[in-house]
Short mmCIF file of C-alpha atoms in Angstrom, two decimals:
data_model
loop_
_atom_site.label_atom_id
_atom_site.label_comp_id
_atom_site.label_asym_id
_atom_site.label_seq_id
_atom_site.Cartn_x
_atom_site.Cartn_y
_atom_site.Cartn_z
CA MET A 30 73.74 126.90 -47.35
CA GLY A 31 76.20 129.69 -46.74
CA ASN A 32 76.40 133.15 -48.21
CA THR A 33 77.36 133.01 -51.88
CA ARG A 34 77.93 136.76 -52.25
CA ILE A 35 80.92 137.01 -49.96
CA LEU A 36 83.28 134.65 -48.20
CA THR A 37 82.45 134.85 -44.51
CA ARG A 38 85.33 132.58 -43.56
CA GLU A 39 88.45 134.49 -42.58
CA PHE A 40 91.75 132.97 -43.59
CA GLU A 41 95.24 133.88 -44.64
CA TYR A 42 96.02 133.65 -48.36
CA VAL A 43 99.53 132.46 -49.19
CA ALA A 44 100.99 131.97 -52.67
CA PRO A 45 104.37 130.21 -52.47
CA GLU A 46 106.57 130.28 -55.57
CA THR A 47 108.63 127.12 -54.96
CA MET A 48 107.91 123.52 -53.97
CA PRO A 49 110.07 123.64 -50.79
CA GLU A 50 108.10 126.71 -49.62
CA LEU A 51 104.82 124.93 -50.36
CA LEU A 52 105.82 121.77 -48.48
CA ALA A 53 107.04 123.81 -45.49
CA LEU A 54 103.68 125.63 -45.37
CA LEU A 55 101.74 122.34 -45.51
CA ASP A 56 103.89 120.88 -42.70
CA ARG A 57 103.55 123.99 -40.56
CA HIS A 58 99.78 124.42 -40.91
CA GLY A 59 98.67 120.80 -41.27
CA PRO A 60 94.89 120.36 -41.50
CA ALA A 61 94.35 124.13 -41.05
CA ALA A 62 95.59 124.58 -44.64
CA THR A 63 93.65 123.98 -47.85
CA ILE A 64 95.27 124.04 -51.28
CA ILE A 65 93.56 126.17 -53.93
CA ALA A 66 94.36 126.18 -57.66
CA GLY A 67 91.63 127.32 -60.10
CA GLY A 68 89.14 127.87 -57.27
CA THR A 69 86.13 126.49 -59.18
CA ASP A 70 85.60 123.84 -56.51
CA VAL A 71 87.30 125.31 -53.41
CA VAL A 72 85.56 128.71 -53.55
CA PRO A 73 82.01 127.23 -53.74
CA GLN A 74 82.99 124.92 -50.86
CA LEU A 75 84.08 127.98 -48.85
CA LYS A 76 80.73 129.61 -49.66
CA TYR A 77 78.77 126.51 -48.65
CA GLU A 78 80.97 126.27 -45.55
CA THR A 79 81.84 122.63 -46.22
CA ILE A 80 85.51 123.52 -45.63
CA SER A 81 86.87 126.00 -43.10
CA PRO A 82 90.61 126.54 -43.57
CA ASP A 83 92.71 129.07 -41.65
CA TYR A 84 95.23 129.12 -44.50
CA LEU A 85 94.47 129.01 -48.19
CA ILE A 86 97.57 128.04 -50.15
CA ASP A 87 97.52 129.00 -53.83
CA VAL A 88 99.75 126.63 -55.85
CA THR A 89 99.34 128.34 -59.22
CA LYS A 90 102.42 130.56 -58.83
CA ILE A 91 104.78 127.56 -58.61
CA ALA A 92 106.39 127.34 -62.07
CA GLU A 93 107.12 123.60 -62.01
CA LEU A 94 103.44 122.83 -61.36
CA CYS A 95 102.44 124.83 -64.45
CA THR A 96 104.41 123.13 -67.23
CA VAL A 97 103.62 120.46 -69.82
CA ARG A 98 106.46 118.39 -71.30
CA ARG A 99 106.70 115.12 -73.17
CA ASP A 100 109.55 112.59 -73.29
CA GLY A 101 107.51 109.61 -74.49
CA THR A 102 105.52 110.03 -71.28
CA LEU A 103 103.41 113.17 -71.15
CA HIS A 104 104.03 115.12 -67.93
CA ILE A 105 101.31 117.59 -67.03
CA GLY A 106 101.90 119.85 -64.01
CA ALA A 107 99.05 119.65 -61.52
CA ALA A 108 98.30 123.38 -61.78
CA VAL A 109 98.19 123.47 -65.60
CA LYS A 110 94.89 125.02 -66.67
CA LEU A 111 92.35 122.72 -68.27
CA ARG A 112 92.32 124.98 -71.35
CA ASP A 113 96.06 124.42 -71.84
CA VAL A 114 95.68 120.65 -71.48
CA LYS A 115 92.83 120.83 -73.99
CA ALA A 116 94.92 122.83 -76.45
CA TYR A 117 97.69 120.25 -76.13
CA CYS A 118 95.30 117.33 -76.73
CA ARG A 119 93.87 119.08 -79.81
CA ASP A 120 97.32 118.90 -81.38
CA HIS A 121 97.96 115.28 -80.32
CA GLU A 122 95.12 112.97 -81.36
CA ILE A 123 96.48 110.03 -79.35
CA TYR A 124 94.96 111.67 -76.28
CA ALA A 125 91.53 111.97 -77.95
CA CYS A 126 89.54 110.74 -74.93
CA LEU A 127 91.09 113.43 -72.74
CA ASP A 128 90.21 116.04 -75.37
CA ASP A 129 86.60 114.74 -75.38
CA ALA A 130 86.44 114.83 -71.60
CA LEU A 131 87.81 118.36 -71.29
CA GLY A 132 85.41 119.50 -74.00
CA SER A 133 82.52 118.27 -71.88
CA ILE A 134 83.57 120.03 -68.66
CA GLY A 135 81.48 123.01 -67.66
CA GLN A 136 81.69 126.37 -69.32
CA VAL A 137 84.49 128.11 -71.19
CA GLN A 138 85.13 130.17 -68.05
CA VAL A 139 85.54 127.04 -65.91
CA VAL A 140 87.96 125.49 -68.41
CA ASN A 141 89.96 128.75 -68.27
CA MET A 142 90.10 128.64 -64.47
CA GLY A 143 90.21 124.96 -63.49
CA THR A 144 93.32 122.81 -63.37
CA LEU A 145 93.92 119.14 -64.14
CA GLY A 146 95.30 118.50 -60.65
CA GLY A 147 92.24 120.14 -59.14
CA ASN A 148 89.94 117.91 -61.17
CA LEU A 149 91.72 114.86 -59.72
CA CYS A 150 92.09 116.08 -56.12
CA THR A 151 88.37 116.88 -55.95
CA ALA A 152 88.00 113.10 -56.46
CA SER A 153 84.44 113.23 -57.70
CA PRO A 154 83.17 109.84 -58.92
CA ALA A 155 81.80 111.82 -61.88
CA ALA A 156 85.03 113.72 -62.76
CA ASP A 157 85.31 113.75 -66.55
CA ALA A 158 89.06 114.22 -67.00
CA ALA A 159 89.79 111.63 -64.32
CA LEU A 160 87.95 108.95 -66.27
CA ALA A 161 89.81 109.72 -69.50
CA LEU A 162 93.14 109.64 -67.63
CA LEU A 163 92.16 106.31 -66.07
CA VAL A 164 91.89 104.57 -69.46
CA LEU A 165 95.12 106.25 -70.59
CA GLU A 166 96.65 104.48 -67.54
CA ALA A 167 97.90 107.73 -66.06
CA GLN A 168 99.92 107.93 -62.88
CA VAL A 169 100.29 110.78 -60.43
CA ARG A 170 103.45 112.02 -58.75
CA LEU A 171 102.86 112.95 -55.12
CA ILE A 172 105.43 114.99 -53.22
CA GLY A 173 105.68 115.39 -49.45
CA SER A 174 108.41 116.71 -47.20
CA SER A 175 109.61 113.16 -46.60
CA GLY A 176 109.92 112.27 -50.29
CA GLU A 177 107.90 111.51 -53.36
CA ARG A 178 106.00 108.55 -54.78
CA ILE A 179 104.27 107.59 -58.00
CA VAL A 180 100.77 106.16 -57.74
CA ALA A 181 98.61 104.63 -60.47
CA LEU A 182 95.47 106.70 -60.90
CA ASP A 183 93.10 103.83 -60.01
CA ALA A 184 94.88 103.51 -56.66
CA PHE A 185 94.78 107.30 -56.14
CA PHE A 186 91.00 107.42 -55.75
CA ARG A 187 89.72 105.87 -52.52
CA GLY A 188 86.08 106.99 -52.46
CA PRO A 189 83.88 110.01 -53.08
CA LYS A 190 86.06 113.09 -52.41
CA LEU A 191 88.72 110.80 -50.99
CA THR A 192 92.24 110.20 -52.32
CA CYS A 193 95.25 108.26 -51.08
CA MET A 194 97.16 111.48 -50.37
CA GLU A 195 98.66 111.72 -46.88
CA PRO A 196 98.55 114.96 -44.88
CA GLY A 197 101.32 117.23 -46.12
CA GLU A 198 101.44 115.60 -49.55
CA VAL A 199 100.72 117.49 -52.74
CA LEU A 200 99.82 116.30 -56.23
CA ALA A 201 102.68 117.60 -58.39
CA GLU A 202 102.24 116.02 -61.78
CA ILE A 203 100.06 113.77 -63.90
CA GLN A 204 102.00 111.32 -66.07
CA VAL A 205 100.39 109.81 -69.16
CA PRO A 206 102.46 106.95 -70.58
CA ALA A 207 103.12 106.66 -74.33
CA VAL A 208 100.05 105.34 -76.14
CA ALA A 209 100.61 102.08 -78.07
CA ASP A 210 100.28 102.13 -81.87
CA HIS A 211 96.85 101.41 -83.36
CA THR A 212 95.09 102.63 -80.25
CA GLY A 213 92.00 104.83 -80.37
CA SER A 214 90.18 106.38 -77.45
CA ALA A 215 86.98 108.26 -76.71
CA PHE A 216 84.97 109.69 -73.83
CA ARG A 217 81.23 110.31 -73.64
CA LYS A 218 78.87 111.33 -70.93
CA ILE A 219 75.21 111.88 -70.30
CA GLY A 220 74.31 115.03 -68.39
CA ARG A 221 71.07 116.93 -68.00
CA VAL A 222 72.25 119.94 -70.00
CA ALA A 223 75.51 120.77 -71.81
CA GLY A 224 78.31 121.24 -69.31
CA ASP A 225 76.41 119.59 -66.47
CA ILE A 226 78.01 117.07 -64.12
CA SER A 227 77.68 113.55 -65.52
CA LYS A 228 74.75 111.32 -64.67
CA ILE A 229 76.95 108.62 -66.13
CA SER A 230 80.13 108.69 -68.20
CA CYS A 231 82.32 106.27 -70.12
CA ALA A 232 85.88 106.29 -71.47
CA VAL A 233 87.41 103.67 -73.75
CA ALA A 234 90.91 103.12 -75.11
CA VAL A 235 91.17 100.23 -77.55
CA GLN A 236 94.06 98.75 -79.49
CA SER A 237 92.93 97.01 -82.65
CA ASP A 238 94.34 95.23 -85.71
CA GLY A 239 91.32 96.33 -87.74
CA GLU A 240 89.20 93.30 -86.90
CA ARG A 241 90.05 92.15 -83.40
CA CYS A 242 90.33 94.06 -80.17
CA LEU A 243 93.93 93.33 -79.14
CA SER A 244 93.49 94.98 -75.77
CA CYS A 245 91.25 97.61 -74.26
CA ARG A 246 90.72 99.72 -71.19
CA ILE A 247 87.23 100.73 -70.16
CA GLY A 248 86.30 103.22 -67.46
CA MET A 249 82.87 104.18 -66.11
CA GLY A 250 82.08 107.33 -64.13
CA ALA A 251 79.30 108.15 -61.65
CA VAL A 252 78.38 104.47 -61.25
CA GLY A 253 80.39 103.72 -58.12
CA PRO A 254 82.34 105.44 -55.32
CA THR A 255 85.22 106.38 -57.66
CA PRO A 256 85.79 106.51 -61.42
CA MET A 257 86.05 102.76 -62.11
CA ARG A 258 87.91 100.49 -64.52
CA MET A 259 85.91 97.52 -65.82
CA PRO A 260 88.41 94.63 -65.78
CA GLY A 261 85.76 91.97 -66.46
CA VAL A 262 84.62 93.64 -69.66
CA GLU A 263 88.20 94.41 -70.72
CA GLN A 264 89.10 90.70 -70.42
CA LEU A 265 85.96 89.63 -72.21
CA LEU A 266 86.79 91.78 -75.24
CA SER A 267 90.54 91.17 -75.44
CA GLY A 268 91.51 89.09 -78.46
CA ARG A 269 87.94 88.95 -79.77
CA ALA A 270 86.79 89.93 -83.25
CA ILE A 271 84.37 92.81 -82.73
CA ASP A 272 80.79 92.37 -83.98
CA THR A 273 77.37 93.24 -82.61
CA ASP A 274 76.98 89.94 -80.70
CA VAL A 275 80.28 90.44 -78.89
CA MET A 276 79.37 94.03 -78.08
CA ASP A 277 75.98 92.97 -76.70
CA GLU A 278 77.70 90.41 -74.51
CA ALA A 279 80.20 93.02 -73.29
CA ALA A 280 77.45 95.56 -72.62
CA ASP A 281 75.49 93.00 -70.55
CA ARG A 282 78.59 92.27 -68.51
CA LEU A 283 79.26 95.98 -68.03
CA ALA A 284 75.71 96.71 -66.85
CA ALA A 285 76.05 93.87 -64.33
CA ASP A 286 79.48 94.97 -63.08
CA ILE A 287 78.74 98.62 -62.30
CA SER A 288 77.29 99.63 -58.92
CA PRO A 289 75.26 102.80 -59.50
CA LEU A 290 73.20 104.57 -56.86
CA THR A 291 70.00 106.58 -57.03
CA ASP A 292 70.79 110.21 -56.20
CA ALA A 293 69.75 113.75 -57.11
CA ARG A 294 71.11 113.38 -60.67
CA SER A 295 69.69 110.04 -61.73
CA THR A 296 68.43 106.64 -60.65
CA GLU A 297 70.13 103.29 -60.31
CA PHE A 298 67.65 101.84 -62.83
CA TYR A 299 68.31 104.51 -65.45
CA ARG A 300 72.08 104.41 -65.04
CA ARG A 301 72.19 100.64 -65.45
CA ARG A 302 69.92 100.73 -68.53
CA VAL A 303 71.74 103.55 -70.24
CA SER A 304 75.23 102.26 -69.40
CA ARG A 305 74.93 99.61 -72.16
CA VAL A 306 74.21 102.15 -74.88
CA LEU A 307 76.70 104.70 -73.63
CA PHE A 308 79.43 102.06 -73.51
CA LYS A 309 78.67 100.78 -77.02
CA ASP A 310 78.64 104.30 -78.47
CA THR A 311 81.91 105.23 -76.77
CA PHE A 312 83.60 101.99 -77.81
CA ASP A 313 82.39 102.50 -81.36
CA GLN A 314 83.85 105.99 -81.50
CA ALA A 315 87.21 104.82 -80.14
CA TRP A 316 87.15 101.94 -82.65
CA LYS A 317 86.49 104.30 -85.56
CA ARG A 318 89.38 106.48 -84.44
CA VAL A 319 91.77 103.50 -84.69
CA GLN A 320 90.57 102.75 -88.24
CA ARG A 321 91.22 106.36 -89.24
CA GLN A 322 94.87 106.11 -88.28
CA PRO A 323 97.43 105.57 -91.06
CA MET B 6 91.15 140.24 -38.08
CA MET B 7 92.69 139.66 -41.47
CA THR B 8 95.41 141.94 -42.69
CA LYS B 9 94.66 143.78 -45.88
CA ARG B 10 97.02 143.61 -48.79
CA ARG B 11 97.49 145.96 -51.69
CA VAL B 12 97.01 144.34 -55.09
CA THR B 13 98.11 145.92 -58.32
CA LEU B 14 95.64 145.66 -61.18
CA THR B 15 95.15 147.17 -64.57
CA VAL B 16 91.40 147.57 -64.95
CA ASN B 17 90.16 148.75 -68.34
CA GLY B 18 93.60 150.20 -69.03
CA GLU B 19 93.78 152.08 -65.76
CA HIS B 20 96.34 151.26 -63.05
CA VAL B 21 94.67 150.72 -59.66
CA GLU B 22 95.94 149.47 -56.30
CA PRO B 23 92.98 148.56 -54.11
CA LEU B 24 93.49 147.31 -50.54
CA VAL B 25 91.81 143.94 -50.24
CA GLU B 26 91.26 141.34 -47.55
CA ALA B 27 92.39 137.75 -48.16
CA ASN B 28 88.81 136.55 -48.57
CA ALA B 29 87.69 139.36 -50.93
CA LEU B 30 86.18 138.13 -54.18
CA LEU B 31 87.13 139.89 -57.40
CA VAL B 32 83.48 140.63 -58.23
CA ASN B 33 83.07 142.58 -54.97
CA VAL B 34 86.34 144.47 -55.36
CA LEU B 35 85.29 145.55 -58.86
CA ARG B 36 81.79 146.55 -57.80
CA GLU B 37 82.39 148.02 -54.36
CA GLU B 38 86.01 149.23 -54.23
CA LEU B 39 86.25 150.38 -57.83
CA GLN B 40 82.54 151.22 -58.35
CA LEU B 41 82.44 149.25 -61.57
CA THR B 42 78.93 147.87 -61.14
CA GLY B 43 78.56 146.69 -64.73
CA THR B 44 79.88 143.30 -63.63
CA LYS B 45 76.93 141.49 -62.06
CA TYR B 46 76.79 139.26 -59.03
CA CYS B 47 74.23 136.59 -59.94
CA CYS B 48 74.27 132.95 -58.83
CA GLY B 49 77.50 133.17 -56.84
CA THR B 50 78.35 129.53 -57.51
CA GLY B 51 79.79 129.56 -61.02
CA GLN B 52 76.76 128.35 -62.92
CA CYS B 53 75.40 131.38 -64.76
CA GLY B 54 78.32 133.38 -66.22
CA GLY B 55 76.86 136.74 -65.15
CA CYS B 56 80.03 137.81 -63.33
CA THR B 57 82.32 137.11 -66.31
CA VAL B 58 85.29 139.45 -66.76
CA LEU B 59 88.42 139.08 -68.89
CA VAL B 60 91.58 138.42 -66.88
CA ASN B 61 94.75 138.61 -68.98
CA GLY B 62 92.49 138.29 -72.03
CA GLU B 63 90.61 135.18 -70.88
CA PRO B 64 87.02 135.11 -69.61
CA ILE B 65 86.76 133.90 -66.00
CA LEU B 66 84.12 134.01 -63.26
CA SER B 67 84.83 136.88 -60.88
CA CYS B 68 82.50 135.47 -58.19
CA LEU B 69 84.79 132.43 -57.79
CA THR B 70 88.06 134.36 -58.00
CA LEU B 71 89.96 135.75 -55.03
CA ALA B 72 91.15 139.29 -55.69
CA ALA B 73 94.47 138.40 -54.05
CA ALA B 74 94.99 135.61 -56.59
CA VAL B 75 94.91 137.98 -59.59
CA ASP B 76 97.52 140.42 -58.27
CA GLY B 77 99.29 141.94 -61.28
CA ALA B 78 96.55 141.00 -63.76
CA ASP B 79 95.11 142.96 -66.65
CA ILE B 80 91.32 143.03 -66.30
CA VAL B 81 88.63 144.10 -68.74
CA THR B 82 85.07 144.62 -67.50
CA ILE B 83 82.01 145.67 -69.50
CA GLU B 84 82.90 149.31 -68.73
CA GLY B 85 86.10 148.84 -70.75
CA VAL B 86 84.42 147.59 -73.91
CA ALA B 87 83.24 150.91 -75.37
CA GLU B 88 85.75 153.44 -76.70
CA PRO B 89 87.00 156.10 -74.24
CA ASP B 90 84.92 158.70 -76.13
CA GLY B 91 81.79 156.70 -75.33
CA SER B 92 81.20 155.24 -78.79
CA LEU B 93 79.99 151.67 -78.49
CA ASP B 94 81.81 148.53 -79.54
CA PRO B 95 80.32 146.88 -82.67
CA ILE B 96 79.09 144.00 -80.45
CA GLN B 97 77.23 146.43 -78.22
CA GLU B 98 75.72 148.12 -81.30
CA ALA B 99 74.66 144.72 -82.62
CA PHE B 100 72.97 143.83 -79.30
CA LEU B 101 70.96 147.07 -79.54
CA ASP B 102 70.14 146.59 -83.23
CA HIS B 103 68.92 143.02 -82.68
CA GLY B 104 66.97 143.64 -79.47
CA ALA B 105 69.30 141.22 -77.69
CA VAL B 106 68.90 143.01 -74.37
CA GLN B 107 65.78 142.64 -72.25
CA CYS B 108 66.37 142.98 -68.52
CA GLY B 109 70.08 143.38 -69.22
CA PHE B 110 71.42 141.48 -66.24
CA CYS B 111 73.24 138.82 -68.29
CA THR B 112 74.32 141.28 -70.99
CA PRO B 113 77.77 142.26 -69.60
CA GLY B 114 78.79 138.60 -69.40
CA MET B 115 77.31 137.85 -72.83
CA ILE B 116 79.17 140.73 -74.47
CA LEU B 117 82.51 139.82 -72.89
CA MET B 118 82.06 136.19 -74.02
CA ALA B 119 81.25 137.45 -77.52
CA LYS B 120 84.38 139.61 -77.52
CA ASP B 121 86.44 136.60 -76.49
CA LEU B 122 84.89 134.42 -79.20
CA LEU B 123 85.32 136.98 -81.98
CA ALA B 124 88.93 137.63 -80.90
CA HIS B 125 89.71 133.95 -81.56
CA ASP B 126 87.36 133.39 -84.47
CA PRO B 127 86.19 136.43 -86.47
CA SER B 128 83.36 134.55 -88.22
CA PRO B 129 81.90 131.92 -85.91
CA SER B 130 79.02 129.65 -86.93
CA GLU B 131 75.76 129.68 -84.97
CA GLU B 132 76.80 126.40 -83.38
CA GLN B 133 80.14 127.85 -82.28
CA ILE B 134 78.40 130.89 -80.80
CA ARG B 135 75.99 128.72 -78.80
CA GLU B 136 78.85 126.48 -77.69
CA HIS B 137 80.89 129.45 -76.48
CA LEU B 138 77.96 130.96 -74.57
CA ARG B 139 76.84 127.72 -72.98
CA GLY B 140 77.95 128.85 -69.53
CA ASN B 141 76.01 132.12 -69.72
CA LEU B 142 72.36 131.97 -68.76
CA CYS B 143 69.67 134.39 -69.91
CA ARG B 144 66.14 134.18 -68.49
CA CYS B 145 64.51 136.68 -70.86
CA THR B 146 65.52 136.47 -74.47
CA GLY B 147 65.52 132.76 -75.21
CA TYR B 148 69.04 133.40 -76.58
CA HIS B 149 67.89 133.70 -80.19
CA ARG B 150 68.52 137.43 -80.56
CA ILE B 151 71.78 137.24 -78.65
CA VAL B 152 73.06 134.58 -81.03
CA LYS B 153 71.87 136.61 -84.04
CA ALA B 154 73.51 139.77 -82.73
CA ILE B 155 76.87 138.07 -82.29
CA GLY B 156 76.54 136.33 -85.67
CA SER B 157 76.00 139.71 -87.35
CA CYS B 158 79.42 140.85 -86.09
CA GLY B 159 81.18 138.06 -87.97
CA GLN B 160 83.10 138.95 -91.10
#
């Protein structure tokens, strides 16, 4: 472990104010450059010496990365602070699962510092906001000097700390499509203490007619190499009237479909056992939120 | 050899322009360049809240913040909480009255978090106080007296 009091690594700090400047810097410095936004992940990595950039490029001074706008689709700039995303979700209940997820991230200070783009680019299998965005079927807009592309979030994650971004590409924006009527969503996690990284997490978005599940999207975190959708369980529930037998059946399927590991935070056995309960609780909360809607 | 850059800060109402290296952390600039040692360096990895300062009114962790990244910011440290004449802030008085300080190492962070909470919500519930302080660790008090002290400041 490195020195946590100071940064021993020497680098140049650059804070471009426009996207063209940023892209030119990334092209010029290639792998010698690391992007920093809130710093809550990059600075500890510098201290632990798991990264060793010659150039640290701060993207938080680029205005277009720091705006939230909605035109049916919600566009969240990658460098928008988690606290600002949270404040937005508070006022718009259709994004309830994202509000839940942001509420469970770390401390107040971390929510003030961290950014939504940073949460995604870190690509932790346990990332809370990522899981909520997955069931909201979010997409990301990636920009490189040779153009831009839109990628569905489940294709963005490739493995632990691994994304589909090419060298020189930058995550510019997170796009959350309009949420269908009569849809409720929720996120829950189990951690050791409040604000801890998830042992296991679950997000659900369900569209209901009051009795039947018309369609649903289910995501599980920290039970595989990336935040995962559960297509088997989603299919099983679609069109079904929801009662305890159906939920037991779905929970069995879910526990069989996940692929948890034993690591420092929890065991494979525990994660599989608790996944059933966590899923049922999260689904129940999302379901109740649909019933509350006018 | 990294080049130093001059950053412009307002710290506790005072305009300062320290020369900092690109890899200088805000906590070290405050403590070593500006001699404001009230801000504590504790875990160094963003888990304990001991290095909390207010940047543009919001509590952040100064041990995970590059000084260069807050160029132009308005910063409040624990030294800026009392009045210029030395009279204590009501939160500081309440910490003394309730015996909420033991070793004192977490106290600067706790008081700044309390200021932030009370600025947004003048009469927080016990649950809201605990929620707001969840990123600030104390190894002495068991939190009870800290929570009581902050609660007593509510209107």
